[in-house]
Amino acid sequence: MKPIDFRSDTVTKPTPAMRRAMADAEVGDDVYGEDPMVNRLQERVAERLGLEAAIFVPSGTQANQIAMGLHCRPSDEVITEVGSHIVQYEGGALSALWGIQPQGLPGERGLLTAAQVAEAVRGENIHAPRSKLLSLENTHNRGGGTVWPLERFQSVVEAARKAGLAVHLDGARLFNAQMATGTPASAWAKLTDTTSVCFSKGLGAPVGSALAGSAALIREAQRLRKRLGGGMRQAGILAAAALHALEHHVDRLAEDHANARRLAAGLAELQGVKVEPARVETNILLVEFTRPASEMVSRLATLGVLLNATGTHTARLVCHLDVSASDIDEALTRIRKALES
Ligand code: TLP
């Protein structure tokens, strides 16, 4: 029985063509700035995001955390949505690495309003931390793959700018937002000071993320990356996979979105699971089971369907490169069986 793995879009394996690109990569020592594939990747990412420069790093977490370190000093505050990855899934890095305090605002499926941001910013007050940074996420993972409508994003960024805050965008799935709307990734990114993107999520590369921003910020980011142990040597082997992903795997994200919609429509017909198909904007699907999610996750695992619980009755399913339309139909058959048994 072939397992169908909806745990995350991080689980994809490199395709044969991607492996060939990796094997053929020209390399050099990237800590000396001499790796041609890394240099090419960084230029391409900066171009695509409409920002001056970019730096290749091992993970999305490191890209985000370098941004935090660039924008804030110890005791400063980052304003963000309460479910954001930087707060929920980065091992407490904000406080452990930088002494930064987060202020997590409740979002609408991950999205904030300009009024919320304006109200959250601290005034000059000896009791309070200094608000320095607004950090947004597009698409929003815990929100269910939500895309930031560009106008709403603009208004929230404007509120931050008015208060003198820098703006970071966690764009781990920014190309999903691009494919879902037809709006180029740069439309969001160029409104920010720094934007991170991941090659190891929907784009299907085995490793790697990038952080883009002004040339001056990215120069300083090189120091922070070194400090965090992210200075890699012949990293061109990895950059080649990321370049291949950027060239060949962006347009196909539309298939993942169609598969997520197909899965949602199929689940909506079943008893014992609630899903709102109209809310499926990209490749992430949030569901609510009548039975405890942990029970459903183990029951489904025995039938070869893998997913992650997100709460006592809730779970997340993510579509990606290694899940086909026929896998969706097979998964629906298996899920029906699990719900009926
Ligand atoms: N997200 C992972 C888990 O960490 C939750 C997943 O399976 O979705 N930003 C966002 C919005 C992310 O979703 C992730 C990974 C990251 C950053 C971190 O990327 P990595 O795993 O490369 O450090």
XYZ file of C-alpha atoms and ligand atoms in Angstrom:
364
model
C 0.000 0.000 0.000
C 1.499 3.336 -1.062
C 1.401 5.824 1.838
C -0.209 9.150 0.974
C 1.563 11.757 3.050
C -0.373 14.950 3.848
C 1.715 15.859 6.927
C 3.488 18.707 5.168
C 4.785 19.941 1.825
C 8.237 19.547 3.399
C 8.140 15.754 2.876
C 8.717 15.799 -0.898
C 11.674 13.948 -2.430
C 13.820 15.601 -5.120
C 12.736 14.602 -8.640
C 15.206 12.819 -10.970
C 15.672 16.089 -12.933
C 16.393 17.976 -9.724
C 18.928 15.347 -8.663
C 20.653 15.680 -12.060
C 20.839 19.467 -11.641
C 22.384 18.901 -8.189
C 24.913 16.385 -9.497
C 25.971 18.729 -12.314
C 26.249 21.842 -10.125
C 29.395 23.915 -10.410
C 30.528 24.710 -6.858
C 32.936 26.854 -4.817
C 33.314 27.915 -1.181
C 30.267 30.063 -0.430
C 31.724 31.513 2.777
C 34.241 33.171 0.389
C 31.303 34.155 -1.842
C 32.724 31.857 -4.533
C 29.932 29.412 -5.200
C 28.510 30.219 -8.652
C 25.194 28.413 -8.133
C 24.585 30.101 -4.779
C 25.415 33.491 -6.295
C 23.058 32.848 -9.214
C 20.282 31.702 -6.878
C 20.654 34.779 -4.663
C 20.439 37.073 -7.731
C 17.361 35.264 -9.066
C 15.585 35.430 -5.708
C 16.292 39.154 -5.316
C 14.974 39.765 -8.859
C 11.844 37.711 -8.303
C 11.083 39.498 -5.046
C 11.870 43.004 -6.325
C 14.463 43.529 -3.572
C 18.148 44.445 -3.902
C 19.893 41.361 -2.598
C 19.339 37.927 -1.074
C 21.195 35.344 0.999
C 20.865 31.544 0.806
C 20.373 29.834 4.182
C 19.694 26.245 5.300
C 16.131 26.699 6.591
C 13.091 28.930 6.804
C 13.601 29.182 10.535
C 17.113 30.531 10.035
C 15.925 33.009 7.379
C 13.235 34.345 9.724
C 15.550 34.456 12.720
C 18.276 36.327 10.841
C 15.585 38.882 9.969
C 14.602 39.150 13.640
C 18.242 39.759 14.574
C 18.604 42.388 11.843
C 15.603 44.431 12.933
C 15.554 44.138 16.741
C 17.858 44.458 19.763
C 17.315 42.662 23.115
C 14.078 43.857 24.835
C 12.563 45.113 21.556
C 9.158 43.861 20.488
C 7.975 42.176 17.302
C 4.266 42.550 16.555
C 2.854 39.533 14.755
C -0.163 37.262 14.499
C -0.445 34.902 17.466
C -0.369 31.746 15.313
C 2.641 32.830 13.272
C 5.484 30.389 12.672
C 8.034 32.644 14.414
C 5.979 32.392 17.628
C 4.665 28.819 17.440
C 7.330 26.713 15.737
C 10.812 28.185 16.017
C 11.811 26.661 19.341
C 11.527 29.892 21.306
C 14.243 31.424 19.116
C 12.956 34.990 19.495
C 13.860 34.988 23.173
C 16.657 32.388 23.129
C 18.673 34.000 20.330
C 17.852 37.682 20.413
C 16.014 38.589 23.632
C 13.035 39.748 21.575
C 9.518 39.861 23.006
C 6.629 38.982 20.696
C 3.202 40.599 20.864
C 0.860 38.091 19.200
C -2.395 39.578 17.896
C -5.454 37.403 17.179
C -5.922 37.186 13.418
C -8.729 36.281 11.065
C -7.330 32.991 9.700
C -3.904 34.557 10.248
C -4.639 37.998 8.805
C -4.476 41.253 10.805
C -6.051 44.661 10.225
C -4.327 48.038 10.041
C -6.309 49.189 13.103
C -5.070 46.224 15.148
C -1.473 46.989 14.263
C -1.818 50.729 14.929
C -3.363 49.995 18.327
C -0.717 47.414 19.276
C 2.273 49.722 18.743
C 3.616 51.002 22.090
C 4.048 54.677 22.668
C 7.064 56.167 24.441
C 6.629 54.701 27.918
C 9.308 53.507 30.345
C 7.142 50.501 31.289
C 6.891 49.079 27.799
C 9.201 47.316 25.359
C 9.969 49.228 22.164
C 7.850 48.072 19.203
C 10.358 47.692 16.362
C 9.084 45.185 13.849
C 5.902 43.902 12.246
C 6.240 40.308 11.017
C 3.591 38.897 8.647
C 3.178 35.456 7.027
C 1.986 34.803 3.436
C 0.496 32.303 2.967
C -0.438 31.897 6.613
C 0.251 28.334 7.706
C -1.886 27.968 10.855
C -4.557 30.159 9.279
C -4.993 27.367 6.699
C -2.824 28.554 3.799
C -4.519 31.953 3.744
C -3.362 34.468 1.137
C -2.969 38.096 2.184
C -5.101 40.211 -0.196
C -2.602 42.769 -1.491
C -4.662 45.826 -0.445
C -5.070 44.542 3.087
C -1.351 43.794 3.229
C -0.596 47.329 1.999
C -2.821 48.915 4.642
C -1.265 46.873 7.461
C 2.258 47.691 6.253
C 1.295 51.368 6.055
C 0.117 51.306 9.681
C 3.476 49.818 10.697
C 5.423 52.387 8.658
C 3.477 55.265 10.198
C 4.602 54.039 13.615
C 8.235 53.706 12.456
C 8.297 49.892 12.458
C 10.321 47.733 10.074
C 8.389 44.998 8.239
C 9.375 41.354 7.700
C 7.434 38.849 5.628
C 7.704 35.117 6.288
C 7.089 34.010 2.714
C 7.809 30.307 3.194
C 4.853 29.759 0.833
C 4.844 33.108 -0.985
C 4.894 31.406 -4.395
C 1.682 29.612 -3.421
C 0.153 33.056 -2.876
C 1.456 34.114 -6.288
C -0.073 31.081 -8.035
C -3.392 31.384 -6.195
C -3.915 35.030 -7.173
C -1.795 35.740 -10.253
C -0.170 38.558 -8.243
C 3.639 38.353 -8.500
C 5.475 37.509 -5.267
C 7.309 40.828 -5.614
C 4.077 42.798 -5.104
C 4.068 41.788 -1.429
C 7.832 41.476 -0.957
C 8.779 44.906 -2.240
C 6.615 46.534 0.438
C 8.774 44.891 3.128
C 12.293 45.419 4.478
C 12.997 41.694 4.444
C 11.183 38.717 2.965
C 12.059 35.049 3.459
C 11.127 32.323 0.969
C 11.518 28.531 1.226
C 12.547 26.115 -1.519
C 11.888 23.065 0.658
C 8.101 23.482 1.015
C 5.821 23.480 -2.050
C 8.764 23.995 -4.406
C 10.082 20.528 -3.598
C 13.802 21.139 -2.967
C 15.404 18.996 -0.237
C 16.939 21.928 1.687
C 17.113 25.685 1.620
C 15.544 29.083 2.037
C 16.539 32.643 1.253
C 16.216 36.025 2.899
C 15.956 39.096 0.670
C 16.238 42.803 1.484
C 18.426 45.835 0.851
C 22.104 45.274 0.003
C 23.102 46.740 3.386
C 20.755 44.463 5.358
C 21.870 41.384 3.440
C 25.550 42.230 4.075
C 24.786 42.257 7.798
C 22.718 39.069 7.347
C 25.928 37.334 6.201
C 27.427 38.022 9.640
C 24.315 36.736 11.467
C 24.167 33.620 9.271
C 27.804 32.869 10.152
C 27.041 33.437 13.838
C 24.196 30.919 13.664
C 26.390 28.332 11.953
C 24.632 28.705 8.615
C 27.718 29.543 6.539
C 27.869 26.610 4.128
C 30.784 25.716 1.848
C 30.079 23.958 -1.496
C 26.414 24.794 -1.086
C 25.945 25.015 -4.860
C 24.722 21.417 -4.787
C 21.769 22.636 -2.719
C 21.381 25.931 -4.575
C 21.124 23.960 -7.833
C 18.069 22.169 -6.421
C 16.563 25.498 -5.375
C 17.233 27.041 -8.812
C 15.656 24.024 -10.472
C 12.646 24.397 -8.158
C 12.266 28.103 -8.987
C 12.416 27.379 -12.709
C 10.240 24.263 -12.850
C 8.070 23.980 -9.763
C 6.376 27.349 -9.311
C 3.684 27.056 -12.002
C 2.833 23.507 -10.941
C 1.751 24.754 -7.473
C -1.634 25.288 -9.162
C -1.971 21.465 -9.254
C -1.493 21.292 -5.475
C -4.174 23.939 -5.017
C -6.568 22.034 -7.300
C -5.819 18.815 -5.366
C -6.511 20.553 -2.037
C -9.872 21.745 -3.405
C -10.649 18.230 -4.698
C -9.811 16.772 -1.281
C -11.973 19.366 0.493
C -14.930 18.718 -1.821
C -14.623 14.957 -1.219
C -14.327 15.331 2.556
C -17.350 17.655 2.658
C -19.461 14.639 1.538
C -18.344 12.479 4.476
C -19.835 12.091 7.955
C -17.575 12.640 10.981
C -15.382 15.346 9.474
C -16.065 19.053 8.946
C -14.326 21.102 6.286
C -15.109 24.398 4.590
C -14.182 23.977 0.918
C -14.654 27.703 0.246
C -11.804 28.411 2.647
C -9.244 26.346 0.780
C -7.175 29.032 -0.922
C -3.889 27.211 -1.558
C -2.403 23.797 -0.669
C -3.349 23.622 3.030
C -6.590 22.198 4.343
C -7.789 22.379 7.968
C -10.389 19.861 9.113
C -12.316 19.082 12.275
C -13.087 15.488 13.196
C -15.987 14.445 15.442
C -13.656 11.910 17.074
C -10.381 13.003 18.748
C -7.807 14.019 16.140
C -5.096 11.837 17.717
C -7.341 8.762 17.298
C -8.051 9.664 13.646
C -4.360 10.282 12.929
C -3.370 6.806 14.176
C -6.377 5.088 12.576
C -5.557 6.740 9.240
C -1.855 5.893 9.546
C -2.748 2.183 9.597
C -4.614 2.775 6.307
C -1.637 4.600 4.784
C -2.864 8.195 5.070
C -0.569 10.486 7.047
C -1.619 13.849 8.496
C -0.839 15.995 11.529
C -3.227 16.826 14.377
C -3.320 20.548 15.203
C -5.694 20.437 18.193
C -7.911 18.007 20.098
C -10.289 17.560 17.144
C -8.499 19.423 14.369
C -5.925 18.356 11.804
C -3.998 19.760 8.836
C -3.605 18.181 5.413
C -1.095 19.615 2.937
C -0.971 18.876 -0.797
C 2.368 18.837 -2.633
C 4.527 17.538 -5.473
C 4.367 13.927 -4.306
C 0.551 13.760 -4.069
C -1.293 13.326 -7.386
C -4.985 13.794 -8.240
C -5.439 10.000 -8.206
C -3.785 9.876 -4.762
C -6.493 12.289 -3.596
C -9.221 9.907 -4.765
C -7.472 6.957 -3.117
C -7.008 8.961 0.104
C -10.726 9.823 0.141
C -11.589 6.104 -0.097
C -9.246 5.350 2.820
C -10.542 8.261 4.914
C -14.152 7.154 4.327
C -13.173 3.678 5.572
C -11.525 5.147 8.712
C -14.569 7.285 9.477
C -16.996 4.396 8.998
C -15.092 1.825 11.058
N 6.641 24.828 8.669
C 6.555 23.410 8.966
C 6.494 23.181 10.472
O 7.549 23.835 11.081
C 5.221 23.619 11.099
C 5.359 22.822 8.246
O 5.284 21.593 8.186
O 4.514 23.598 7.751
N 7.641 29.669 8.000
C 6.517 28.961 7.767
C 5.257 29.691 7.468
C 6.544 27.556 7.806
O 5.422 26.899 7.611
C 7.765 26.903 8.088
C 7.827 25.394 8.189
C 8.904 27.678 8.336
C 8.809 29.067 8.277
C 10.229 27.071 8.729
O 10.868 26.410 7.743
P 12.009 25.323 8.081
O 11.287 24.070 8.441
O 12.770 25.236 6.794
O 12.827 25.860 9.183
